[in-house]
GROMACS .gro file of C-alpha atoms in nm:
model
  170
    1LEU     CA    1   0.450   0.519  -0.161
    2ALA     CA    2   0.172   0.765  -0.099
    3ALA     CA    3  -0.127   0.785   0.132
    4LEU     CA    4  -0.422   1.019   0.163
    5ALA     CA    5  -0.591   1.011   0.504
    6LEU     CA    6  -0.906   1.185   0.622
    7GLU     CA    7  -0.986   1.292   0.976
    8GLU     CA    8  -1.339   1.421   1.034
    9GLU     CA    9  -1.456   1.605   1.345
   10ILE     CA   10  -1.805   1.735   1.429
   11ASN     CA   11  -1.838   2.013   1.683
   12GLN     CA   12  -2.114   1.891   1.917
   13VAL     CA   13  -2.227   2.245   2.001
   14THR     CA   14  -2.225   2.412   1.658
   15SER     CA   15  -2.255   2.101   1.437
   16ILE     CA   16  -1.975   2.242   1.221
   17VAL     CA   17  -1.795   1.964   1.036
   18THR     CA   18  -1.418   1.990   0.997
   19ARG     CA   19  -1.243   1.757   0.756
   20THR     CA   20  -0.864   1.744   0.752
   21TRP     CA   21  -0.694   1.569   0.462
   22LEU     CA   22  -0.336   1.457   0.524
   23ARG     CA   23  -0.121   1.374   0.224
   24LEU     CA   24   0.187   1.160   0.294
   25VAL     CA   25   0.444   1.067   0.032
   26TYR     CA   26   0.741   0.841   0.109
   27ARG     CA   27   1.029   0.869  -0.135
   28VAL     CA   28   1.363   0.695  -0.163
   29GLU     CA   29   1.625   0.950  -0.265
   30PRO     CA   30   2.004   0.955  -0.304
   31ARG     CA   31   2.165   1.052   0.026
   32SER     CA   32   2.357   1.330  -0.148
   33THR     CA   33   2.030   1.521  -0.212
   34TRP     CA   34   1.964   1.558   0.163
   35THR     CA   35   2.080   1.892   0.296
   36SER     CA   36   2.036   1.951   0.666
   37VAL     CA   37   2.234   2.088   0.958
   38SER     CA   38   2.159   1.761   1.140
   39LYS     CA   39   2.308   1.546   0.860
   40VAL     CA   40   2.614   1.351   0.970
   41PRO     CA   41   2.882   1.418   0.705
   42ASN     CA   42   2.983   1.104   0.514
   43THR     CA   43   3.163   1.148   0.182
   44TRP     CA   44   3.149   0.774   0.106
   45ALA     CA   45   2.771   0.756   0.157
   46ASP     CA   46   2.715   1.070  -0.052
   47THR     CA   47   2.904   0.927  -0.351
   48ALA     CA   48   2.648   0.809  -0.611
   49ALA     CA   49   2.850   0.497  -0.703
   50ASN     CA   50   2.801   0.358  -0.349
   51ASN     CA   51   2.419   0.347  -0.389
   52VAL     CA   52   2.336   0.484  -0.044
   53VAL     CA   53   1.986   0.627  -0.014
   54ILE     CA   54   1.752   0.782   0.240
   55VAL     CA   55   1.376   0.763   0.289
   56ARG     CA   56   1.197   1.093   0.326
   57GLU     CA   57   0.840   1.160   0.424
   58TYR     CA   58   0.672   1.457   0.256
   59ARG     CA   59   0.349   1.579   0.413
   60ASP     CA   60   0.095   1.852   0.385
   61THR     CA   61  -0.263   1.907   0.490
   62CYS     CA   62  -0.585   2.049   0.356
   63GLN     CA   63  -0.856   2.148   0.599
   64GLU     CA   64  -1.218   2.199   0.501
   65VAL     CA   65  -1.446   2.375   0.748
   66SER     CA   66  -1.811   2.406   0.646
   67GLY     CA   67  -1.729   2.394   0.276
   68SER     CA   68  -1.430   2.633   0.264
   69ALA     CA   69  -1.083   2.484   0.240
   70TYR     CA   70  -0.727   2.588   0.312
   71CYS     CA   71  -0.442   2.369   0.197
   72SER     CA   72  -0.090   2.418   0.331
   73GLY     CA   73   0.162   2.558   0.087
   74SER     CA   74  -0.095   2.630  -0.180
   75GLY     CA   75  -0.318   2.904  -0.041
   76THR     CA   76  -0.689   2.855  -0.094
   77LEU     CA   77  -0.759   2.535  -0.285
   78THR     CA   78  -1.070   2.323  -0.307
   79VAL     CA   79  -1.053   1.976  -0.159
   80ASP     CA   80  -1.121   1.824  -0.503
   81ALA     CA   81  -0.828   2.017  -0.650
   82TYR     CA   82  -0.611   1.907  -0.356
   83LYS     CA   83  -0.698   1.541  -0.416
   84ALA     CA   84  -0.634   1.584  -0.790
   85THR     CA   85  -0.277   1.700  -0.716
   86PHE     CA   86  -0.222   1.402  -0.486
   87LEU     CA   87   0.011   1.220  -0.723
   88SER     CA   88   0.175   1.535  -0.856
   89PRO     CA   89   0.554   1.508  -0.874
   90ALA     CA   90   0.591   1.860  -0.734
   91PHE     CA   91   0.683   1.838  -0.366
   92SER     CA   92   0.776   2.204  -0.317
   93SER     CA   93   0.472   2.274  -0.098
   94MET     CA   94   0.525   1.966   0.119
   95SER     CA   95   0.734   1.957   0.436
   96PRO     CA   96   1.005   1.686   0.420
   97SER     CA   97   1.126   1.481   0.716
   98LEU     CA   98   1.395   1.215   0.731
   99VAL     CA   99   1.261   0.865   0.800
  100ALA     CA  100   1.574   0.651   0.743
  101ASP     CA  101   1.940   0.704   0.651
  102ASN     CA  102   2.217   0.473   0.527
  103LEU     CA  103   2.001   0.239   0.320
  104SER     CA  104   2.116   0.066   0.004
  105SER     CA  105   1.947   0.081  -0.335
  106VAL     CA  106   2.120  -0.247  -0.434
  107ASN     CA  107   2.184  -0.574  -0.250
  108GLN     CA  108   2.522  -0.745  -0.203
  109SER     CA  109   2.510  -0.900  -0.550
  110GLY     CA  110   2.430  -0.564  -0.714
  111ALA     CA  111   2.062  -0.631  -0.787
  112ALA     CA  112   1.829  -0.334  -0.738
  113ILE     CA  113   1.617  -0.326  -0.423
  114THR     CA  114   1.261  -0.215  -0.497
  115PRO     CA  115   1.153  -0.044  -0.174
  116PHE     CA  116   0.774  -0.042  -0.225
  117VAL     CA  117   0.571  -0.301  -0.419
  118LEU     CA  118   0.194  -0.333  -0.445
  119ASN     CA  119   0.084  -0.697  -0.477
  120THR     CA  120  -0.265  -0.818  -0.563
  121ILE     CA  121  -0.368  -1.158  -0.428
  122THR     CA  122  -0.666  -1.336  -0.582
  123GLN     CA  123  -0.831  -1.619  -0.389
  124VAL     CA  124  -1.114  -1.855  -0.476
  125ASP     CA  125  -1.339  -1.977  -0.195
  126PRO     CA  126  -1.339  -2.358  -0.233
  127THR     CA  127  -1.694  -2.386  -0.101
  128THR     CA  128  -1.874  -2.109  -0.288
  129GLY     CA  129  -1.636  -2.041  -0.577
  130ALA     CA  130  -1.647  -1.670  -0.493
  131ILE     CA  131  -1.339  -1.480  -0.605
  132THR     CA  132  -1.191  -1.221  -0.370
  133THR     CA  133  -0.887  -1.001  -0.409
  134SER     CA  134  -0.674  -0.830  -0.150
  135GLN     CA  135  -0.370  -0.612  -0.178
  136THR     CA  136  -0.050  -0.589   0.019
  137ILE     CA  137   0.229  -0.336   0.011
  138THR     CA  138   0.568  -0.496   0.059
  139MET     CA  139   0.845  -0.270   0.187
  140THR     CA  140   1.203  -0.388   0.136
  141PHE     CA  141   1.513  -0.224   0.284
  142GLN     CA  142   1.874  -0.302   0.369
  143GLY     CA  143   2.122  -0.086   0.555
  144LYS     CA  144   2.464  -0.013   0.408
  145ARG     CA  145   2.773   0.139   0.572
  146TYR     CA  146   3.144   0.166   0.510
  147ILE     CA  147   3.331   0.097   0.833
  148SER     CA  148   3.709   0.056   0.869
  149GLY     CA  149   3.752  -0.001   0.496
  150VAL     CA  150   3.476  -0.264   0.473
  151THR     CA  151   3.127  -0.226   0.324
  152THR     CA  152   2.871  -0.388   0.553
  153PHE     CA  153   2.502  -0.463   0.497
  154THR     CA  154   2.235  -0.492   0.767
  155PRO     CA  155   2.095  -0.752   0.778
  156SER     CA  156   2.406  -0.918   0.642
  157SER     CA  157   2.247  -1.180   0.416
  158ASN     CA  158   1.913  -1.049   0.281
  159SER     CA  159   1.700  -0.737   0.277
  160MET     CA  160   1.439  -0.674   0.545
  161THR     CA  161   1.082  -0.703   0.421
  162LEU     CA  162   0.752  -0.605   0.574
  163ALA     CA  163   0.416  -0.679   0.411
  164VAL     CA  164   0.120  -0.461   0.508
  165GLN     CA  165  -0.237  -0.525   0.397
  166ALA     CA  166  -0.350  -0.230   0.188
  167ARG     CA  167  -0.701  -0.086   0.213
  168ASN     CA  168  -0.882   0.157  -0.013
  169VAL     CA  169  -0.610   0.141  -0.278
  170ASN     CA  170  -0.655   0.323  -0.607
   0.00000   0.00000   0.00000
């Protein structure tokens, strides 16, 4: 899941316009790939066969002041070039943060959990016949832990889901 947000400020005295682009990428990754001094050691959760994952947020910024831009991690880069690299798989210039730990990539029956899904909903107005579409992003997660010899899921019966209406989706 990725988002590109723009914050624009105008200095009332100098009329200088500052645009700050914030690129956020949320990735589900195997827990074993997370290296941090704050990571709680858990050999069971770090074993690939147990399907325990984390969610990480990667972020960086690009600031444009009166036409000149500086983008974090990449030196001088034009805003257009920054936007063009938005979906680039290279995250080396982005700062990662942990969002969630001890999640499962499969449910209790072994079926894969798809964490982020973009849905398009088409509706027809019964009065005018006008067709409109809207989009939602559905996020699905389920916790997974191994406690006292028993694997437990949270919630215990189904995954948690949250649907958010998407705007300006490309």
